[in-house]
PDB file of C-alpha atoms in Angstrom:
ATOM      1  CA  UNK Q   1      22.302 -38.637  71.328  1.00  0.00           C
ATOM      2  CA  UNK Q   2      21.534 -38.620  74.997  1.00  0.00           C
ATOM      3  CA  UNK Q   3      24.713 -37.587  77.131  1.00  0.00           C
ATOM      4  CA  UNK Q   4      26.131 -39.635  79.758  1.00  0.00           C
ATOM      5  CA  UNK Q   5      24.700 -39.520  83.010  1.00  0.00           C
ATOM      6  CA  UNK Q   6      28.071 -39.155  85.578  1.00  0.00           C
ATOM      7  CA  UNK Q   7      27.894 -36.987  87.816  1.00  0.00           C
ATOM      8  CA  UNK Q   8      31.085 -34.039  87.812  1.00  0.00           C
ATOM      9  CA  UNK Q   9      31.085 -31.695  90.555  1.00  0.00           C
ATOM     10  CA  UNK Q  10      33.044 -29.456  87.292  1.00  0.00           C
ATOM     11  CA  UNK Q  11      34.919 -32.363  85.462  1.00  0.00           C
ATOM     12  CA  UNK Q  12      36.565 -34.875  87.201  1.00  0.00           C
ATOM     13  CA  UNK Q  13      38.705 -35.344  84.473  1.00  0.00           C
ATOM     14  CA  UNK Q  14      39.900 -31.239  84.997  1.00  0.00           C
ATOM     15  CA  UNK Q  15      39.278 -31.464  88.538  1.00  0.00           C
ATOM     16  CA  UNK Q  16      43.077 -30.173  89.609  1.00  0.00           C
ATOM     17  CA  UNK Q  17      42.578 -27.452  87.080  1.00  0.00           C
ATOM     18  CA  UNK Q  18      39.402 -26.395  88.090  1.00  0.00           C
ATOM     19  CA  UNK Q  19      39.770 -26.424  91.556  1.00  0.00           C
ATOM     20  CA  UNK Q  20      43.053 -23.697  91.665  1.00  0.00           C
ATOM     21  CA  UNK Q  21      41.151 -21.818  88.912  1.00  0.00           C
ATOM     22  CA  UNK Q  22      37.178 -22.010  91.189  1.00  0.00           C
ATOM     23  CA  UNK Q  23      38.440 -22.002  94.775  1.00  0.00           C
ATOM     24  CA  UNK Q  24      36.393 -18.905  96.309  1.00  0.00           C
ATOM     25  CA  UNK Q  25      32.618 -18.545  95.266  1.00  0.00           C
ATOM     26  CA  UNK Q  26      31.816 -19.851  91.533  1.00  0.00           C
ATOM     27  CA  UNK Q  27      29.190 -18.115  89.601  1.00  0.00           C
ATOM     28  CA  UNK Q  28      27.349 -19.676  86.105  1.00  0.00           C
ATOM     29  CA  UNK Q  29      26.435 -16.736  84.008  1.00  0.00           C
ATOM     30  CA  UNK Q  30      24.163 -17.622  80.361  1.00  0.00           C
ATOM     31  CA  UNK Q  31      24.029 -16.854  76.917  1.00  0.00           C
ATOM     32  CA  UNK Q  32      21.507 -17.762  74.416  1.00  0.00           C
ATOM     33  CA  UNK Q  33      23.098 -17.841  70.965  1.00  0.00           C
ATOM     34  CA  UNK Q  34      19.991 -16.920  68.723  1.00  0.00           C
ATOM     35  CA  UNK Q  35      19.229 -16.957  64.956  1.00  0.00           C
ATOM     36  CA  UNK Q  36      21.271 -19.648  63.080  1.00  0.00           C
ATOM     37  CA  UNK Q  37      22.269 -21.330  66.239  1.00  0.00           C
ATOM     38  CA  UNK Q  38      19.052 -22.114  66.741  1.00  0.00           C
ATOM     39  CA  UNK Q  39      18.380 -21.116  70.621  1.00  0.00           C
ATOM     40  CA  UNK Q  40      21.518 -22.674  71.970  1.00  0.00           C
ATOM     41  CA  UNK Q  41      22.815 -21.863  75.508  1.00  0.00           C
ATOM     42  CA  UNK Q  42      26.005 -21.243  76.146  1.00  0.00           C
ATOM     43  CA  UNK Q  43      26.938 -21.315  79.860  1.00  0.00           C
ATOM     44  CA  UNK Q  44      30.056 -19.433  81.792  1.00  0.00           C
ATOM     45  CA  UNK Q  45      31.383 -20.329  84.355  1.00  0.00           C
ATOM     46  CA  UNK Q  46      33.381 -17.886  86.306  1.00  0.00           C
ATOM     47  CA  UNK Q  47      35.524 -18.548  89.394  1.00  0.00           C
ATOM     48  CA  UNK Q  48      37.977 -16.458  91.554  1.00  0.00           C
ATOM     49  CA  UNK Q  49      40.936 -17.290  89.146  1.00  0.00           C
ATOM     50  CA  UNK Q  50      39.493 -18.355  85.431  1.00  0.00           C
ATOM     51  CA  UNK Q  51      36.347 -19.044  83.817  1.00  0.00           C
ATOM     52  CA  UNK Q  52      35.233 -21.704  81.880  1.00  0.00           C
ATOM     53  CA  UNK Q  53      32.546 -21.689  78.315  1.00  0.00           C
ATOM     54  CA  UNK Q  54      30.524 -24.484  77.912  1.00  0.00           C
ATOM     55  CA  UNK Q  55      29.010 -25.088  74.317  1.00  0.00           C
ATOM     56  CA  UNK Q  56      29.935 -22.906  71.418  1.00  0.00           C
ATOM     57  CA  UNK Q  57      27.576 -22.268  68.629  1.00  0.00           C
ATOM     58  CA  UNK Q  58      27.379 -23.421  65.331  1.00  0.00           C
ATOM     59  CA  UNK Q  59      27.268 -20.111  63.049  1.00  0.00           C
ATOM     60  CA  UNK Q  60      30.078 -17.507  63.115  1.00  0.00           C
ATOM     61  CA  UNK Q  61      27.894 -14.570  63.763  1.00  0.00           C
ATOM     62  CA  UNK Q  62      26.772 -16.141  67.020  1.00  0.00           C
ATOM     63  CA  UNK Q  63      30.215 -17.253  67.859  1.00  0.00           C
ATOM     64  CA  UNK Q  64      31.833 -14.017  67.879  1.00  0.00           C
ATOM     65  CA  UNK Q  65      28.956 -12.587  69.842  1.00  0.00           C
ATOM     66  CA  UNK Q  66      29.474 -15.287  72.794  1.00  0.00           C
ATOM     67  CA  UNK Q  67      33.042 -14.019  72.446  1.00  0.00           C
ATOM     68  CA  UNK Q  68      32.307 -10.592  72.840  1.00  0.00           C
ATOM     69  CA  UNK Q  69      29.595 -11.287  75.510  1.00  0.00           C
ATOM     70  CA  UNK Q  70      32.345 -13.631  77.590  1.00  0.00           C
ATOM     71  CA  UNK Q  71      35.260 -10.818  77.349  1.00  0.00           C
ATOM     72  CA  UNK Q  72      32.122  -8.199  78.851  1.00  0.00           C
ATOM     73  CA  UNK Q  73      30.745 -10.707  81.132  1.00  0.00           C
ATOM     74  CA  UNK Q  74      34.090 -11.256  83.360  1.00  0.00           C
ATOM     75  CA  UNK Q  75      38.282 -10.584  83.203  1.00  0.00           C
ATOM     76  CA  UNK Q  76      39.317 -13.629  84.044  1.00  0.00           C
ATOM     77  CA  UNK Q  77      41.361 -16.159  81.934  1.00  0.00           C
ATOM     78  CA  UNK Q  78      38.971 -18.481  79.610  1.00  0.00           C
ATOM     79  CA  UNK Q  79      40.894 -21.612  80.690  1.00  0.00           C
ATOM     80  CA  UNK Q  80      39.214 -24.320  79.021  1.00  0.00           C
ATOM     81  CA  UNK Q  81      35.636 -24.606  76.467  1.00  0.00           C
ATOM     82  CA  UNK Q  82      33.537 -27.886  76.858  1.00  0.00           C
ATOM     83  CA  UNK Q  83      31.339 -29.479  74.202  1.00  0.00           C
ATOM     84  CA  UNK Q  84      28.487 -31.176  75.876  1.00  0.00           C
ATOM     85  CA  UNK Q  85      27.697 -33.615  72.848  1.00  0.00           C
ATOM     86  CA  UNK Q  86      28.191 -33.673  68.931  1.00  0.00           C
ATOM     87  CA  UNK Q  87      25.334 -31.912  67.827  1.00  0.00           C
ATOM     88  CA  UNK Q  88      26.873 -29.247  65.610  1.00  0.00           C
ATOM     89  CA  UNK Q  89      24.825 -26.885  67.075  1.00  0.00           C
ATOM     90  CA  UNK Q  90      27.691 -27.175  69.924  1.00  0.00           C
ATOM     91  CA  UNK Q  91      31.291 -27.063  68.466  1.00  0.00           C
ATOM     92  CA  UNK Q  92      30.707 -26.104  64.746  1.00  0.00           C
ATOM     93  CA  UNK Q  93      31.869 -22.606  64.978  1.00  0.00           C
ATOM     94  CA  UNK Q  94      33.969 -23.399  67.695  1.00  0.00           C
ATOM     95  CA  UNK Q  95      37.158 -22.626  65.792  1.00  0.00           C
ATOM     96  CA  UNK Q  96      35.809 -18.705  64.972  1.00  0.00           C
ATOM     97  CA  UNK Q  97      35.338 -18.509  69.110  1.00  0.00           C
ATOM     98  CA  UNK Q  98      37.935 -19.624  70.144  1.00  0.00           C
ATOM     99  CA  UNK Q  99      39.974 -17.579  67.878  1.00  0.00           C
ATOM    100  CA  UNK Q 100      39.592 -14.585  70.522  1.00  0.00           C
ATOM    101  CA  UNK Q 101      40.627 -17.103  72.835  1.00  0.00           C
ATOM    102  CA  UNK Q 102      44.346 -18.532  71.599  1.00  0.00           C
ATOM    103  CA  UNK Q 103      45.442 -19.835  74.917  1.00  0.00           C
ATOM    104  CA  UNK Q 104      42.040 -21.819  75.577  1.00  0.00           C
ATOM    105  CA  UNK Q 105      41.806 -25.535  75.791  1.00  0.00           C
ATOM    106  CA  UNK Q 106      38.771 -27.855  73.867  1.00  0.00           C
ATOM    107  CA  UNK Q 107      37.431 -30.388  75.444  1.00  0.00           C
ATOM    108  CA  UNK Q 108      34.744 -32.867  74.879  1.00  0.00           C
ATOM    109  CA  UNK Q 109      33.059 -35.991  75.452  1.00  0.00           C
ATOM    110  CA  UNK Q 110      34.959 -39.219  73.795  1.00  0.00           C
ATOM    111  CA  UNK Q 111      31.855 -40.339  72.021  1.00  0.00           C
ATOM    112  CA  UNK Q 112      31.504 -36.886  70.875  1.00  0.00           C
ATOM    113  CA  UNK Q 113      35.117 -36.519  69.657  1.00  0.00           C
ATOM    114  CA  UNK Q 114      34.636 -39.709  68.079  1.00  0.00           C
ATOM    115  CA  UNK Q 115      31.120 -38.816  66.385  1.00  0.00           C
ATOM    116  CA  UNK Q 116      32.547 -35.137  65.632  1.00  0.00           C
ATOM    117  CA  UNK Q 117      35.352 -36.434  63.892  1.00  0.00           C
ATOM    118  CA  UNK Q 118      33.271 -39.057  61.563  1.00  0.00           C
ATOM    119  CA  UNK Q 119      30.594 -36.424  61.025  1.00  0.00           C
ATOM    120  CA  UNK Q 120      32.281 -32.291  60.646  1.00  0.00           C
ATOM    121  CA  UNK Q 121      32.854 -32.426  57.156  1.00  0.00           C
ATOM    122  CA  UNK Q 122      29.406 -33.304  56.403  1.00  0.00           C
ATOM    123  CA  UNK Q 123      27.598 -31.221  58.726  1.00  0.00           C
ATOM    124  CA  UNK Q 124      29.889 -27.951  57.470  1.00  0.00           C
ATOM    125  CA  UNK Q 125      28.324 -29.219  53.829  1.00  0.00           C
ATOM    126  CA  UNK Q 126      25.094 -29.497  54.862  1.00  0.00           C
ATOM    127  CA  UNK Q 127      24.991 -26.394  57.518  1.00  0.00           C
ATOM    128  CA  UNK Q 128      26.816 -23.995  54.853  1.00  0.00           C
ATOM    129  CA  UNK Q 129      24.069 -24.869  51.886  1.00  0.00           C
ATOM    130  CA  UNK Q 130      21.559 -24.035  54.471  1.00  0.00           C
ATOM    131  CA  UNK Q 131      22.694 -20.948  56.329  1.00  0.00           C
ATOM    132  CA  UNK Q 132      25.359 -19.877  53.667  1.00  0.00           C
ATOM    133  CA  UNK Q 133      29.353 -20.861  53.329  1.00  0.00           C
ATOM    134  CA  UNK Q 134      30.389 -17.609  55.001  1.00  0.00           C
ATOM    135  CA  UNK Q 135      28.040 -18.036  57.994  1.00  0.00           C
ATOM    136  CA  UNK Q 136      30.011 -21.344  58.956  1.00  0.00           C
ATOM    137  CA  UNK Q 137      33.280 -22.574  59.735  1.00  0.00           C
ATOM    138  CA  UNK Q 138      35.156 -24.798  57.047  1.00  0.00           C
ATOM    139  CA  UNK Q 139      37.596 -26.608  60.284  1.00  0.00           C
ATOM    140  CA  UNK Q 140      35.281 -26.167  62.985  1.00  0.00           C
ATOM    141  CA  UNK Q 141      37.856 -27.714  65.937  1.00  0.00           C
ATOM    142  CA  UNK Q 142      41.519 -28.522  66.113  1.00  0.00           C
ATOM    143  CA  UNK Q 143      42.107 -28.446  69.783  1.00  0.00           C
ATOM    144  CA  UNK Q 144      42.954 -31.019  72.918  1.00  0.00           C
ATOM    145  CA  UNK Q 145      40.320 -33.616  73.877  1.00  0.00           C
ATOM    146  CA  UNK Q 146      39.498 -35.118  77.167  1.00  0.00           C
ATOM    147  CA  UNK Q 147      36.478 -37.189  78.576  1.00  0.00           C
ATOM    148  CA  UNK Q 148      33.120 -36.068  80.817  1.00  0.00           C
ATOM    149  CA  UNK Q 149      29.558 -34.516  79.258  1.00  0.00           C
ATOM    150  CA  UNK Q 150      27.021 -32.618  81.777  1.00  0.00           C
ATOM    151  CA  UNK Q 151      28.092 -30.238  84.151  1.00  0.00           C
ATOM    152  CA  UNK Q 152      27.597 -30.292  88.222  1.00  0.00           C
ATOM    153  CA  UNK Q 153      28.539 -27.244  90.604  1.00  0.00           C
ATOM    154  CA  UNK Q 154      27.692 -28.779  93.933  1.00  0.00           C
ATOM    155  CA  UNK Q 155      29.093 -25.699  95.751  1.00  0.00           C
ATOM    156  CA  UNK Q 156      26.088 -23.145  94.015  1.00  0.00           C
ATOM    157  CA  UNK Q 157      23.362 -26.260  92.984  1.00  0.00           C
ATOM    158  CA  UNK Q 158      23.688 -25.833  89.508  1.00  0.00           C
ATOM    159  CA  UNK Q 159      23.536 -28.152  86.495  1.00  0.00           C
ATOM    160  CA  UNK Q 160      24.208 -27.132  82.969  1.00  0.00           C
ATOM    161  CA  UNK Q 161      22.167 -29.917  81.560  1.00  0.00           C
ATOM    162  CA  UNK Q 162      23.145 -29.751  77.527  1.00  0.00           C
ATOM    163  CA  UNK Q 163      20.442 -31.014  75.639  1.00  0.00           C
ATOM    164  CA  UNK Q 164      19.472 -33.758  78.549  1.00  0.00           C
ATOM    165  CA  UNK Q 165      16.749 -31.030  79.221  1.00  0.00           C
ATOM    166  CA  UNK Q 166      14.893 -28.719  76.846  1.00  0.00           C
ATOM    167  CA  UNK Q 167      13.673 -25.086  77.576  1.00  0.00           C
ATOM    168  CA  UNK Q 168       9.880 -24.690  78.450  1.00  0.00           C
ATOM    169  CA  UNK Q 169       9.588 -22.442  75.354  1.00  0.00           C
ATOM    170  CA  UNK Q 170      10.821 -24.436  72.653  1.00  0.00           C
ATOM    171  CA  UNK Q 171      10.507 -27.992  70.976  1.00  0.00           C
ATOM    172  CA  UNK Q 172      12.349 -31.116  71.893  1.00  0.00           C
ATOM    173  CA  UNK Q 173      14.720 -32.525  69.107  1.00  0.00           C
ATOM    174  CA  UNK Q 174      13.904 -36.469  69.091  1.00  0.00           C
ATOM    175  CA  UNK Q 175      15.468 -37.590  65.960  1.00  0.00           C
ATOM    176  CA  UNK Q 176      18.111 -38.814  67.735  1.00  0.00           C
ATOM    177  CA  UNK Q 177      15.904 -41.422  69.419  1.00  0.00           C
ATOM    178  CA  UNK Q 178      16.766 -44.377  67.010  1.00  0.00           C
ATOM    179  CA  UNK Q 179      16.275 -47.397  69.821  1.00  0.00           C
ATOM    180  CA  UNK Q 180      13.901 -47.643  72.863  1.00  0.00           C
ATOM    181  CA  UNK Q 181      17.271 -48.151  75.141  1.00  0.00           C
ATOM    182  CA  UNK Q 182      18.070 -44.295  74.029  1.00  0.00           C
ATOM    183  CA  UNK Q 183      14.599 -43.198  74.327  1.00  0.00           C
ATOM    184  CA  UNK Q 184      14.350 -45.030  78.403  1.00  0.00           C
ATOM    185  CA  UNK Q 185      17.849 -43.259  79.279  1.00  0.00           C
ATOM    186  CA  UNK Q 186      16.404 -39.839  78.351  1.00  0.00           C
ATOM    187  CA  UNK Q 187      13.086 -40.899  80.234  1.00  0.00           C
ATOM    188  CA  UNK Q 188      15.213 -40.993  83.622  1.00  0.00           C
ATOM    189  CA  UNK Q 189      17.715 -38.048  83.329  1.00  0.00           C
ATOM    190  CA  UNK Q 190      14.588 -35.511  84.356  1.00  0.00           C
ATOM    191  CA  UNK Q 191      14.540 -38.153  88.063  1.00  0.00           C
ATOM    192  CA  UNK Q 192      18.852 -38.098  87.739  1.00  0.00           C
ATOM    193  CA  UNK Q 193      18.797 -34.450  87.966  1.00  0.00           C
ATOM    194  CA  UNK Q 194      15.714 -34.239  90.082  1.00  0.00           C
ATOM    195  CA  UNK Q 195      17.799 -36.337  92.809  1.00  0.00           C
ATOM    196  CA  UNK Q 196      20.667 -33.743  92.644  1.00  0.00           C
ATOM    197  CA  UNK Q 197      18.143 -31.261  94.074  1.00  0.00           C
ATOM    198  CA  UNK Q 198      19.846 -28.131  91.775  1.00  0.00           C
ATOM    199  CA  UNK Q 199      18.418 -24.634  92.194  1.00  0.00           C
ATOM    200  CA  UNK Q 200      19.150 -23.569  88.863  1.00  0.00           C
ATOM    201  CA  UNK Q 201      18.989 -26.027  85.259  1.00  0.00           C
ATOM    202  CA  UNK Q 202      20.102 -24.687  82.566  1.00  0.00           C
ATOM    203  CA  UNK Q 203      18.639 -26.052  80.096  1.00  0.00           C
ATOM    204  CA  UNK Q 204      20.127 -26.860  76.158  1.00  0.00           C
ATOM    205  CA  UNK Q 205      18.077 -24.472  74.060  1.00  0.00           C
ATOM    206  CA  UNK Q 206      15.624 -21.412  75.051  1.00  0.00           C
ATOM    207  CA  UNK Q 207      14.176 -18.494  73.905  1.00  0.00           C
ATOM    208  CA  UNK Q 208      15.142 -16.406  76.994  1.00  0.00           C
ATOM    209  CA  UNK Q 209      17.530 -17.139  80.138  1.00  0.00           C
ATOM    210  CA  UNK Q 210      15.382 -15.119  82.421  1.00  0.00           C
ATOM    211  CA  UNK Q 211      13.465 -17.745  84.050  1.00  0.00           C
ATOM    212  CA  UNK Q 212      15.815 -20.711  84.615  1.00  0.00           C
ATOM    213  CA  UNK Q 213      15.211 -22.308  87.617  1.00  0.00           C
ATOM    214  CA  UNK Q 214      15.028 -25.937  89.697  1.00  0.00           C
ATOM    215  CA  UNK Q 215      11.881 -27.692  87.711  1.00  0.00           C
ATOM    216  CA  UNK Q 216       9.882 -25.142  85.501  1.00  0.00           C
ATOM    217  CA  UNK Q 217      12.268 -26.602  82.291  1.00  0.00           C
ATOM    218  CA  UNK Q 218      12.811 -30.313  84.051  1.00  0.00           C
ATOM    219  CA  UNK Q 219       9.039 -30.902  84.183  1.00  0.00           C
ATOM    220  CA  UNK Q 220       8.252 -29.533  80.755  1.00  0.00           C
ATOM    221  CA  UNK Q 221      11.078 -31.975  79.730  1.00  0.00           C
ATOM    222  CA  UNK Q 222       9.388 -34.677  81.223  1.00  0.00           C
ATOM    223  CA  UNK Q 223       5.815 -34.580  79.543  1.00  0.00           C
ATOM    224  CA  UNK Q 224       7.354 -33.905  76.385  1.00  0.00           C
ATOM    225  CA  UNK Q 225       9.285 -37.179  76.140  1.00  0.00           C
ATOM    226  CA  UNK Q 226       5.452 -39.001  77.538  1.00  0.00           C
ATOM    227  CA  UNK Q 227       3.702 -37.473  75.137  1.00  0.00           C
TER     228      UNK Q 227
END
């Protein structure tokens, strides 16, 4: 499923709460949960007050690893943790996280809410056969939902794309591309982002957060979907 295109310059949806919480200098720090999460990239941001997770991944090893790495990666409040899309990959060991976390706030897309909602108890099936039952959570979320999906901070160029845009060094997932309408709106989020001018994308999977930059992941994105 191809997220929606707005723009949020954090969430407008959270912008009160965001903007007491980021008022000095924001910074977006990265994580790449590895192994059974399958490459996924959680991003942090961190302002003067609070800090903010976006994505959390979808076995409980890497979840309390991403915990660990947010407590050593800053001291400020975890205010809020944002699910991109409904990929499980994204929220299915959200629950384990945000254990270490009481006080935090979930939030996610309405179509993902929706789609997560319809589709947890399956995936947990599924995911647990394949990875083992202890590797996964049995009630992945239980939290507070609101609306938005990809992730703007005007004030350092940054876009946390989700899985709009693919690492260099790994393979697109395109099952998801059941109608040519999906396949066209994923064809013109490279040019959306492109028009934003970011100096850093952060893309939704990779094998290494070292080289994240303006258009080495955007262009690979690109000829990948024109193949």
């Amino acid at each position: 499923m191809i997220p929606n295109l707005s723009t949020l310059g954090l969430l407008a949806t959270t912008a009160a709460m965001v903007r007491g919480a980021c008022s000095s200098k924001i910074q977006v720090e990265t994580h790449v949960n590895s192994g059974l999460s399958l490459d996924m990239v959680s991003s942090l941001i961190i302002g003067s007050q609070a800090a903010v997770v976006i994505d959390m991944p979808m076995a409980i090893p890497q979840a309390r690893e991403l915990a660990a790495w947010v407590k050593n990666t800053t001291d400020k409040p975890l205010i809020a943790a944002f699910t991109t899309h409904f990929h499980p990959d994204r929220y299915l060991s959200g629950a384990e996280f945000l254990k270490s976390f009481p006080n935090t706030k979930y939030y996610a897309n309405s179509k993902a809410v929706a789609q997560i909602r319809v589709e947890a108890a399956s995936k947990v099936q599924a995911v647990g056969k394949a990875f083992g039952a202890d590797n996964i959570v049995k009630d992945p979320l239980d939290r507070r939902y609101v609306d938005e999906t990809i992730f703007w901070v005007p004030s350092i160029r940054t876009l946390i794309a989700g899985d709009s845009v693919y690492g260099h060094d790994v393979h697109l997932w395109l099952a998801d591309l059941l109608t040519p309408e999906l396949t066209e709106s994923w064809l013109s989020t490279p040019d959306f982002i492109e028009h934003l001018r970011p100096k850093v994308v952060v893309p939704g999977h990779s094998l290494s957060n070292k080289k994240f930059g303006p258009t080495i992941d955007l262009d690979f994105t690109r000829k990948y979907l024109r193949f």
